CSV table of C-alpha atoms in Angstrom, one decimal:
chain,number,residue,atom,x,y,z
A,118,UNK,CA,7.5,-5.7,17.3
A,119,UNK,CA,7.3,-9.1,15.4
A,120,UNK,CA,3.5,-9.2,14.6
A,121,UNK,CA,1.8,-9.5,11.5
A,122,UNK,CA,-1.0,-9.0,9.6
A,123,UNK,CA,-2.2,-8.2,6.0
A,124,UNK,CA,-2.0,-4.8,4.8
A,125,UNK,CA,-3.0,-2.9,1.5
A,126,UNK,CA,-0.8,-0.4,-0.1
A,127,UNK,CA,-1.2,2.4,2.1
A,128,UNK,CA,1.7,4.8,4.1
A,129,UNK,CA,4.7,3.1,2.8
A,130,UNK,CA,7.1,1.0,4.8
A,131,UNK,CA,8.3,3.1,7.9
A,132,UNK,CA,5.6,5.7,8.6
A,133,UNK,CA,4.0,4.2,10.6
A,134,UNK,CA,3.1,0.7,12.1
A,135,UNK,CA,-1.0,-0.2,11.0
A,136,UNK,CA,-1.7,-1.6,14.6
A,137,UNK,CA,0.4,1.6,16.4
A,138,UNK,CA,-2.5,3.1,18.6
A,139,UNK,CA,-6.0,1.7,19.3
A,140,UNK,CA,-8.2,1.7,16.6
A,141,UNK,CA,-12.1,2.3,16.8
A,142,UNK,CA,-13.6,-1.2,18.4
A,143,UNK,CA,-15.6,-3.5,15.9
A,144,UNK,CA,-18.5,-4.9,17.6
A,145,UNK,CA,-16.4,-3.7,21.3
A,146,UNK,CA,-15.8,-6.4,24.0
A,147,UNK,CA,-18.9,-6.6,26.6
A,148,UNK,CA,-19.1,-4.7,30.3
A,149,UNK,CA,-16.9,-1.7,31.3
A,150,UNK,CA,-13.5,-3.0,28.8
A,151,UNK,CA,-16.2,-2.1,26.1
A,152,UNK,CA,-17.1,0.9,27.4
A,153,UNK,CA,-13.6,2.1,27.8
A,154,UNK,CA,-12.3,1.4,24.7
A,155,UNK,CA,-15.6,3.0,23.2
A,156,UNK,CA,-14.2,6.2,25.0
A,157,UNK,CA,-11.3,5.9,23.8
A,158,UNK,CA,-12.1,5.4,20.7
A,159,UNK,CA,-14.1,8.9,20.3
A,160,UNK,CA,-11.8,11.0,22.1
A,161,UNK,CA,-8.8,9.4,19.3
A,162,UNK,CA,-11.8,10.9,16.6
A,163,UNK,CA,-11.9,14.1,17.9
A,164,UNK,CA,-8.1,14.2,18.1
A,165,UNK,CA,-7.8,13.2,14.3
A,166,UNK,CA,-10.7,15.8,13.7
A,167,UNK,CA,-8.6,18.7,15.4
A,168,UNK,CA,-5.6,17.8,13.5
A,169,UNK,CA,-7.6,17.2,10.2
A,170,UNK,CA,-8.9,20.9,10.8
A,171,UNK,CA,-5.5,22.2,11.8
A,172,UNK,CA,-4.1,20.5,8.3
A,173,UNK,CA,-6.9,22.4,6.2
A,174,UNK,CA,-5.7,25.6,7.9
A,175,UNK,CA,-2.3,24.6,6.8
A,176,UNK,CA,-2.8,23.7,3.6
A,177,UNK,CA,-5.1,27.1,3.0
A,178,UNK,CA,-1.9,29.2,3.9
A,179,UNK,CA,-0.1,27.7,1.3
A,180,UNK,CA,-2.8,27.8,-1.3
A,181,UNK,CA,-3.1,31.8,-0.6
A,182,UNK,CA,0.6,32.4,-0.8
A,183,UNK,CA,0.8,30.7,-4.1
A,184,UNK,CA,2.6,27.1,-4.9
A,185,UNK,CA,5.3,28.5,-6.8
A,186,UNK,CA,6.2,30.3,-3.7
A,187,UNK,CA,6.6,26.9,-1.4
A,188,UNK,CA,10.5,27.0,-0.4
A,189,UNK,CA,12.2,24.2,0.8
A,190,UNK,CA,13.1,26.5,3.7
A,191,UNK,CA,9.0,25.4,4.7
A,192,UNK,CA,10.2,21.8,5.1
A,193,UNK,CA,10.8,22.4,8.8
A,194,UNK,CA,7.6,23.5,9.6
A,195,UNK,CA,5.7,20.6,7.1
A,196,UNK,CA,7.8,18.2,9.3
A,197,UNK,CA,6.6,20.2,12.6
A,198,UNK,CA,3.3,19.6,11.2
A,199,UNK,CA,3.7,16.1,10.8
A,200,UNK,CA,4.5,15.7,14.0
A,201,UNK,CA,1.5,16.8,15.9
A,202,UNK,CA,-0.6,14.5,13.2
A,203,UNK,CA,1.2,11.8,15.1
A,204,UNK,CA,0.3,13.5,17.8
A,205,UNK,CA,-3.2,13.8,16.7
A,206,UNK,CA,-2.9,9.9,16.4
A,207,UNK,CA,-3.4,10.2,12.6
A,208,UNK,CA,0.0,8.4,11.3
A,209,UNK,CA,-2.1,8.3,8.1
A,210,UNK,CA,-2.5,12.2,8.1
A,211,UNK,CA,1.3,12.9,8.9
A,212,UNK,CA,2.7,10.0,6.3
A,213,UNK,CA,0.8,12.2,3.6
A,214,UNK,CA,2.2,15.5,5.2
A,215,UNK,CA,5.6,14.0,4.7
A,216,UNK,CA,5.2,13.3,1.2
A,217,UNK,CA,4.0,17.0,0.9
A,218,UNK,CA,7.2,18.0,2.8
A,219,UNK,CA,9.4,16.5,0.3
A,220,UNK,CA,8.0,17.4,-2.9
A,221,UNK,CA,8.0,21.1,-1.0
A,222,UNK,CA,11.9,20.6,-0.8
A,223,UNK,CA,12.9,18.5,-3.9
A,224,UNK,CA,14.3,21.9,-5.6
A,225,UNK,CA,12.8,23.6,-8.9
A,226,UNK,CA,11.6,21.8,-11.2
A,227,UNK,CA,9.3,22.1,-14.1
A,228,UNK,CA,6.9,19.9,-12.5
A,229,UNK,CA,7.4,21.2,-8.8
A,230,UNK,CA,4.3,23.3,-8.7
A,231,UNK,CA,1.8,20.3,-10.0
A,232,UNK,CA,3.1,17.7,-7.9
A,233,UNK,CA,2.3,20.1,-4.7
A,234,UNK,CA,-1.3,20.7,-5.9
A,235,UNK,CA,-1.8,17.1,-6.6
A,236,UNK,CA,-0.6,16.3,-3.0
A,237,UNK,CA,-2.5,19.6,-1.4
A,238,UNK,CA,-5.9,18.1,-3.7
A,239,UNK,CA,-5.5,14.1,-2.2
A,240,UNK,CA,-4.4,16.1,1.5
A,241,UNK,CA,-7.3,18.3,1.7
A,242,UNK,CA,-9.7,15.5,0.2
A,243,UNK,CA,-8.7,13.2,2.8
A,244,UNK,CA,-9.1,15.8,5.7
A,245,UNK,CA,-13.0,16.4,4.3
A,246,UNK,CA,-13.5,12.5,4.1
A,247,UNK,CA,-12.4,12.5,7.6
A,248,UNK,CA,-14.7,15.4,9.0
A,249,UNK,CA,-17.9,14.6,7.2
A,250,UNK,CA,-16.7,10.4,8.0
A,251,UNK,CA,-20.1,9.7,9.3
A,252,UNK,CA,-22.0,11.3,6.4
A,253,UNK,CA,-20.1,8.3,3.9
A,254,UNK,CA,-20.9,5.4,2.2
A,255,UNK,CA,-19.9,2.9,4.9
A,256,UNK,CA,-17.3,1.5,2.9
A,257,UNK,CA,-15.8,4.4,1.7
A,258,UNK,CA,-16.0,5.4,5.1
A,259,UNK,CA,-13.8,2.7,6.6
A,260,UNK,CA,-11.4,3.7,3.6
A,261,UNK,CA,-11.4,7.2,5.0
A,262,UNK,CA,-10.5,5.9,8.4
A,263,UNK,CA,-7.7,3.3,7.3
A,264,UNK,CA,-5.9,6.2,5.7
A,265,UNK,CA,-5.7,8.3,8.4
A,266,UNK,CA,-4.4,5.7,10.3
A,267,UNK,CA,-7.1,3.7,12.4
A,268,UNK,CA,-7.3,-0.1,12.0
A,269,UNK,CA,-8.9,-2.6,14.4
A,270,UNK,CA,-6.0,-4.8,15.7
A,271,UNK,CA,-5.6,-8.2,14.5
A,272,UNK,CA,-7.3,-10.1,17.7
A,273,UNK,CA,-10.1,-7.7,17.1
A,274,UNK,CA,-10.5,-8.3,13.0
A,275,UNK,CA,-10.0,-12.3,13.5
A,276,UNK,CA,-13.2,-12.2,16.2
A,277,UNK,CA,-15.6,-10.4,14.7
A,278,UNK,CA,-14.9,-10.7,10.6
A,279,UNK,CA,-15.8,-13.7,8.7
A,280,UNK,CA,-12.7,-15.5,7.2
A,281,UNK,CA,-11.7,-16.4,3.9
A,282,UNK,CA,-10.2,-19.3,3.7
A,283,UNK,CA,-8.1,-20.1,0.3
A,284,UNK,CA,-4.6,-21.4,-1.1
A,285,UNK,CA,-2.5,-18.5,-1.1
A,286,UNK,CA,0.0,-18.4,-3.1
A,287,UNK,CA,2.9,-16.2,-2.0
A,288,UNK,CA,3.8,-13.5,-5.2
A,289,UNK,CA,6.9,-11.6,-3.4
A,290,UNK,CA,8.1,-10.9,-0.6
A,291,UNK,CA,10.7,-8.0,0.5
A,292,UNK,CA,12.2,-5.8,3.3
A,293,UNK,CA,12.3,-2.3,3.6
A,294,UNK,CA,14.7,-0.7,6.4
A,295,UNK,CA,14.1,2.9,7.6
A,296,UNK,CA,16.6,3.0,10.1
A,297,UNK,CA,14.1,2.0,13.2
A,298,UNK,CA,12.1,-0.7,12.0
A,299,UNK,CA,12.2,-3.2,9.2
A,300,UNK,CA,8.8,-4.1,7.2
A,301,UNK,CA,8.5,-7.0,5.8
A,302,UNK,CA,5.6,-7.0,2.8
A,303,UNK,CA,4.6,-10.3,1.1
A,304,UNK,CA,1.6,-10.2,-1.8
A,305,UNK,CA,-0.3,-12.9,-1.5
A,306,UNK,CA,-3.0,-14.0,-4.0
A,307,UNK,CA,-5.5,-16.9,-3.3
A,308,UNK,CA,-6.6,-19.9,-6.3
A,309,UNK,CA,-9.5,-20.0,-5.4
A,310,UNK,CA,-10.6,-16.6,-5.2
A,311,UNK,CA,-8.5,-14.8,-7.2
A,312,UNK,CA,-7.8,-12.2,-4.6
A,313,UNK,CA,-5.3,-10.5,-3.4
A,314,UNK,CA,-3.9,-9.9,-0.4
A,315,UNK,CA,-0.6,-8.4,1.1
A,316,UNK,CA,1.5,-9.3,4.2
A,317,UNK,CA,3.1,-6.7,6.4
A,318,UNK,CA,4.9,-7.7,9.2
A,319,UNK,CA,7.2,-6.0,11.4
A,320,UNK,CA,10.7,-5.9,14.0
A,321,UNK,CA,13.5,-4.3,15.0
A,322,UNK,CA,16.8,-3.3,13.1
A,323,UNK,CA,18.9,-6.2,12.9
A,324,UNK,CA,16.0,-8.6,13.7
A,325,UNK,CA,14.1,-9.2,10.7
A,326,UNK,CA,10.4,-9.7,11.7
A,327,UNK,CA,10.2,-13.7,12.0
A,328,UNK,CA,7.4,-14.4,9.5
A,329,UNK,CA,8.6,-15.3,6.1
A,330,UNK,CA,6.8,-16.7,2.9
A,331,UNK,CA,9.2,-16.6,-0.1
A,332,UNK,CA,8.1,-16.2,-3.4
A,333,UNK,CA,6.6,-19.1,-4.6
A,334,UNK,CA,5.3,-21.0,-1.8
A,335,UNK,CA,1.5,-21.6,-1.2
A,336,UNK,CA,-0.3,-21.9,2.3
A,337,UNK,CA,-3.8,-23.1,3.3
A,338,UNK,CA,-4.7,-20.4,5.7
A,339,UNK,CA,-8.1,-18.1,6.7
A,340,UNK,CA,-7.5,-14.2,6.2
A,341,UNK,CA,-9.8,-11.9,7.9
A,342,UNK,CA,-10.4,-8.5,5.4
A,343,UNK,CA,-10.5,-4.9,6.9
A,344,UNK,CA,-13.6,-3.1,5.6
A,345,UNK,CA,-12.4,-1.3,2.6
A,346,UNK,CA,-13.9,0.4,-0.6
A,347,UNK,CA,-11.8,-1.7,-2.2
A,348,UNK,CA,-10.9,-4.6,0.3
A,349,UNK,CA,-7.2,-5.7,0.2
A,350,UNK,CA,-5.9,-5.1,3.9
A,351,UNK,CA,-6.9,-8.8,6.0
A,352,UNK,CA,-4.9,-10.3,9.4
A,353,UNK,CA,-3.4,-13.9,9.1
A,354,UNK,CA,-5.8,-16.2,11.0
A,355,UNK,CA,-5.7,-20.1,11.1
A,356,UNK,CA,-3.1,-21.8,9.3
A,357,UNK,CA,-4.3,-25.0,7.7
A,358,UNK,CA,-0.9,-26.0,6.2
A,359,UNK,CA,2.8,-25.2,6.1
A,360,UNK,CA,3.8,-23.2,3.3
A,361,UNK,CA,4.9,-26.2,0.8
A,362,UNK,CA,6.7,-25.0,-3.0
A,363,UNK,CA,4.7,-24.3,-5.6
A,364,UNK,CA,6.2,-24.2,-9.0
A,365,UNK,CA,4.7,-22.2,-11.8
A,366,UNK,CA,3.3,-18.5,-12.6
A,367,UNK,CA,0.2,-17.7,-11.1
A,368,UNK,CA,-3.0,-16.7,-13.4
A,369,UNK,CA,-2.0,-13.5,-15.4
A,370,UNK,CA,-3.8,-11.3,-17.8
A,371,UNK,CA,-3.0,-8.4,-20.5
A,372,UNK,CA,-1.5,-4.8,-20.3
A,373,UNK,CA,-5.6,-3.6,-20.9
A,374,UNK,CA,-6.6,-5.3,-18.0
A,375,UNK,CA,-3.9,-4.5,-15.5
A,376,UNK,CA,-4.8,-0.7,-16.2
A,377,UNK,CA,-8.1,-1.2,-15.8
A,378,UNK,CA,-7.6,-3.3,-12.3
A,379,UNK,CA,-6.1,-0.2,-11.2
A,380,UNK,CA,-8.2,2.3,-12.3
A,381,UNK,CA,-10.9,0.8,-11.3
A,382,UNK,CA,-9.4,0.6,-7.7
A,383,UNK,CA,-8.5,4.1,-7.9
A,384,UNK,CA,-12.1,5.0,-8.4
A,385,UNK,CA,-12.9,3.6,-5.1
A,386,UNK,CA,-10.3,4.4,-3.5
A,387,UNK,CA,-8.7,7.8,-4.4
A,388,UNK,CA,-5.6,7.5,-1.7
A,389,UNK,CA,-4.3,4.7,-3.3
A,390,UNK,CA,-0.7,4.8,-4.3
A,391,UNK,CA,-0.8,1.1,-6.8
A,392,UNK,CA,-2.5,-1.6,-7.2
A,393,UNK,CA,-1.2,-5.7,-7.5
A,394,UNK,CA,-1.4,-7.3,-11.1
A,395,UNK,CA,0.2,-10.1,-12.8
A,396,UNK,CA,0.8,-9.5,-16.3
A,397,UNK,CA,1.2,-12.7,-18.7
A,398,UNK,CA,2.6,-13.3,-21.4
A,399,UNK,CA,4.2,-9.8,-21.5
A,400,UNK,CA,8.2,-9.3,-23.3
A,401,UNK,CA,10.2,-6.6,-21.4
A,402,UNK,CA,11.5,-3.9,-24.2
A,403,UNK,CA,13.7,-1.5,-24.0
A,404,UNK,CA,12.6,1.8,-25.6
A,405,UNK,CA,15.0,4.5,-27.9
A,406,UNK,CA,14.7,6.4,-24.8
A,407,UNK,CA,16.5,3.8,-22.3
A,408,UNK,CA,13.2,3.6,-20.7
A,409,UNK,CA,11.7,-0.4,-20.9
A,410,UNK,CA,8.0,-1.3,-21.0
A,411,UNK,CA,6.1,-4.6,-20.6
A,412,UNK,CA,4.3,-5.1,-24.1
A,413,UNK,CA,2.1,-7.7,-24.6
A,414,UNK,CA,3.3,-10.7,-26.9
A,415,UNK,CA,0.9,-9.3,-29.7
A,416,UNK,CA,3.0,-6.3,-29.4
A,417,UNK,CA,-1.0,-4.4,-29.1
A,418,UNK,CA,-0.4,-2.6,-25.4
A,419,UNK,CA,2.4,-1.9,-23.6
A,420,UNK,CA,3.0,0.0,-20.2
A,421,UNK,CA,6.4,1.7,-18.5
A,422,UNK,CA,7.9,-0.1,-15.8
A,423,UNK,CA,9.0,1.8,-13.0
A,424,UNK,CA,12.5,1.2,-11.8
A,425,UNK,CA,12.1,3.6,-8.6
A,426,UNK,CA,12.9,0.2,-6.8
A,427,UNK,CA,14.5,-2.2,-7.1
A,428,UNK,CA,16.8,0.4,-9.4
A,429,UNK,CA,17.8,-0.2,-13.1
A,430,UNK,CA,19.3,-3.7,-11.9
A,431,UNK,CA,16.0,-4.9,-11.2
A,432,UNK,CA,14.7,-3.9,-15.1
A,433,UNK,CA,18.3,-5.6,-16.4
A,434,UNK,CA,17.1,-8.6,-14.2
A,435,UNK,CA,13.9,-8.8,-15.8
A,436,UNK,CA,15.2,-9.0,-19.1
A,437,UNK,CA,17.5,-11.6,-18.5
A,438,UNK,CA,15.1,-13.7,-17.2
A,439,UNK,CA,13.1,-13.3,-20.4
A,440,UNK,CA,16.0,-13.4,-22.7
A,441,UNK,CA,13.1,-11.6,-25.5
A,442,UNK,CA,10.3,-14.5,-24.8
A,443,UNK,CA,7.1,-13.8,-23.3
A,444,UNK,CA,7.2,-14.0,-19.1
A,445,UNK,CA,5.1,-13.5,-16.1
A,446,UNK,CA,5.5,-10.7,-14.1
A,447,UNK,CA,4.0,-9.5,-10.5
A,448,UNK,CA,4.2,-6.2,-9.1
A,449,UNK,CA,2.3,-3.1,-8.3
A,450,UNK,CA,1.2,-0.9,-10.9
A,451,UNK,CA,1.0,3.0,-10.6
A,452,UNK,CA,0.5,6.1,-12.0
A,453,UNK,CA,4.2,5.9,-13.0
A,454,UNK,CA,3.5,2.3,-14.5
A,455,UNK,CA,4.6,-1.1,-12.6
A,456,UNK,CA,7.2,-1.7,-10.3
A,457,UNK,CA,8.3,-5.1,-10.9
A,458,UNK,CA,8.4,-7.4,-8.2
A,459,UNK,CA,8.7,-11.2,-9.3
A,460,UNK,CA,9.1,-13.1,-12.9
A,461,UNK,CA,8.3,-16.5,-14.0
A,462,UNK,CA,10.6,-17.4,-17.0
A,463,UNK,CA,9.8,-19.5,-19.6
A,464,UNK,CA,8.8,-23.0,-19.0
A,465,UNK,CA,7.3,-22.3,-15.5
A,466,UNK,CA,10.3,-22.0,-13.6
A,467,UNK,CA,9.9,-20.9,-10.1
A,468,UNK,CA,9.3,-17.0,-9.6
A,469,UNK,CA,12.8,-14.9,-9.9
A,470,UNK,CA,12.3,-12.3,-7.0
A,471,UNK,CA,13.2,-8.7,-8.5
């Protein structure tokens, strides 16, 4: 599949495609195709409720036989359960399951036992948002339903959401191969608006999915959002320009404000794995650790960056670029602090993908 649309930070490259099933019909199409898809559409919710029920059950097993007692022996059956998500329709459900499996098996460490309750907690939360869906805030609602895994297809967004239309300005763009599918994710951010927006598109091993906007071009184009708490996921609608260069850093703001970007984000949406910022004027240093952090040129705030990755290269990267002066870096910021995507060097260089 070469398709493409805008996606939010949700199951990770390789769970599972956003548009793979049908997804509940916004506004539906007139006559018996509306009718049809309606039915289709509630027997896929009572599927996702069965397996949301079936997950709660699970996870209450493991509860009552105590975390510390999880083996990795249990992966097997956390991956069987995974499977019937998918079967349930829920990629959302199962992609969250798998994360579960594999802190389960990642051996005995200190911090084994909190990870799995943290993972049970957003698992069990997520299955209640799901049963109880219709009793929601409407927009935390469509949340609830985006992370299990249903999303209107792009036709469907582009006829029946109201487009924003803005300069994008692509922030980074990179592949991720799983083996069976290569996802392509590119952060957009518009000048107008300010807001973000993130490109996933999608093809086969050894055919990289044909849209491409490399760091540091701009496009005049019309995104259609995906109801959201916190809006971010959007399909690619009119194009009103080709992507043309466009040299400099986009708009960037402190350590104190990236943080609270993302907390505020997590507050309305609890799922959420990170959050895009651009930080500006921020110096990467290296800690007495070996660990680095991004500290603001007044040396007042500073957070970790994450090296999970693009690896340790990625962090000696940055620092070359900034050779100790002040840069501007985009990426996604986390509990763990911010993977670094892109850097502007001094000067307003073009962006140095990381």
């Amino acid at each position: 599949m070469a398709g493409a649309e805008l996606a939010e930070p949700g199951p990770r490259p390789g769970t599972a495609c956003p548009d793979a099933g049908a997804g509940a019909p916004a506004g539906g199409a007139p006559g018996a195709g509306g009718e049809a898809a309606r039915r289709r559409a509630e027997r896929r919710a009572a599927r996702i409720a069965s397996g949301a029920s079936e997950l709660e059950q699970r996870l209450a097993d493991l509860l009552r036989g105590g975390l510390a007692s999880a083996e990795a022996s249990a992966y097997d059956r956390w991956d069987e359960t995974a499977a019937r998500m998918v079967d349930a329709q829920a990629p959302g459900l199962a992609s969250r399951v798998r994360e579960l499996a594999s802190v389960a098996g990642s051996g005995a460490g200190a911090d084994r036992a909190s990870r799995l309750l943290e993972e049970c907690a957003l698992l069990h939360t997520l299955n209640q948002g799901y049963l109880r869906v219709d009793e929601l805030p409407e927009a935390l609602a469509a949340t609830v339903r985006a992370r299990v895994g249903i999303t209107a297809d792009t036709a469907t967004l582009l006829a029946t959401s109201a487009p924003v239309r803005d300069d994008w300005l692509a922030l980074a763009q990179q592949d991720a191969d799983d083996g069976r599918l290569i996802t392509r994710r590119v952060w957009l951010r518009g000048r107008r608006t300010g807001r973000m927006a993130l490109l996933l598109s999608y093809g086969p091993v050894g055919r990289p999915p044909e849209l491409s906007f490399p760091a540091g071009v701009s496009l005049d184009a019309e995104l259609a959002y995906h109801p959201s708490a916190r809006p971010l996921r959007a399909a690619l609608g009119t194009r009103h320009s080709a992507p043309v260069p466009s040299p400099g850093p986009p708009p960037a703001g402190g350590v104190a404000a990236a943080l609270a970007a993302y907390g505020e984000a997590l507050r309305d949406d609890p799922w959420l794995e990170s959050w895009p910022v651009v930080l500006g004027p921020v110096i990467p240093v290296r800690m007495p650790s070996g660990d680095w952090q991004l500290v603001d040129e007044e040396g007042e705030a500073g957070v970790p960056v994450d090296a999970r990755q693009g690896g340790r290269a990625a962090v000696w990267q940055l620092a070359a670029v900034s050779g100790g002066e002040a840069v501007t870096v985009f990426g996604e910021c986390g509990f763990r602090g911010v993977v670094p995507l892109g850097v502007w060097g001094v000067g307003g260089s073009g962006p140095v993908p990381l």
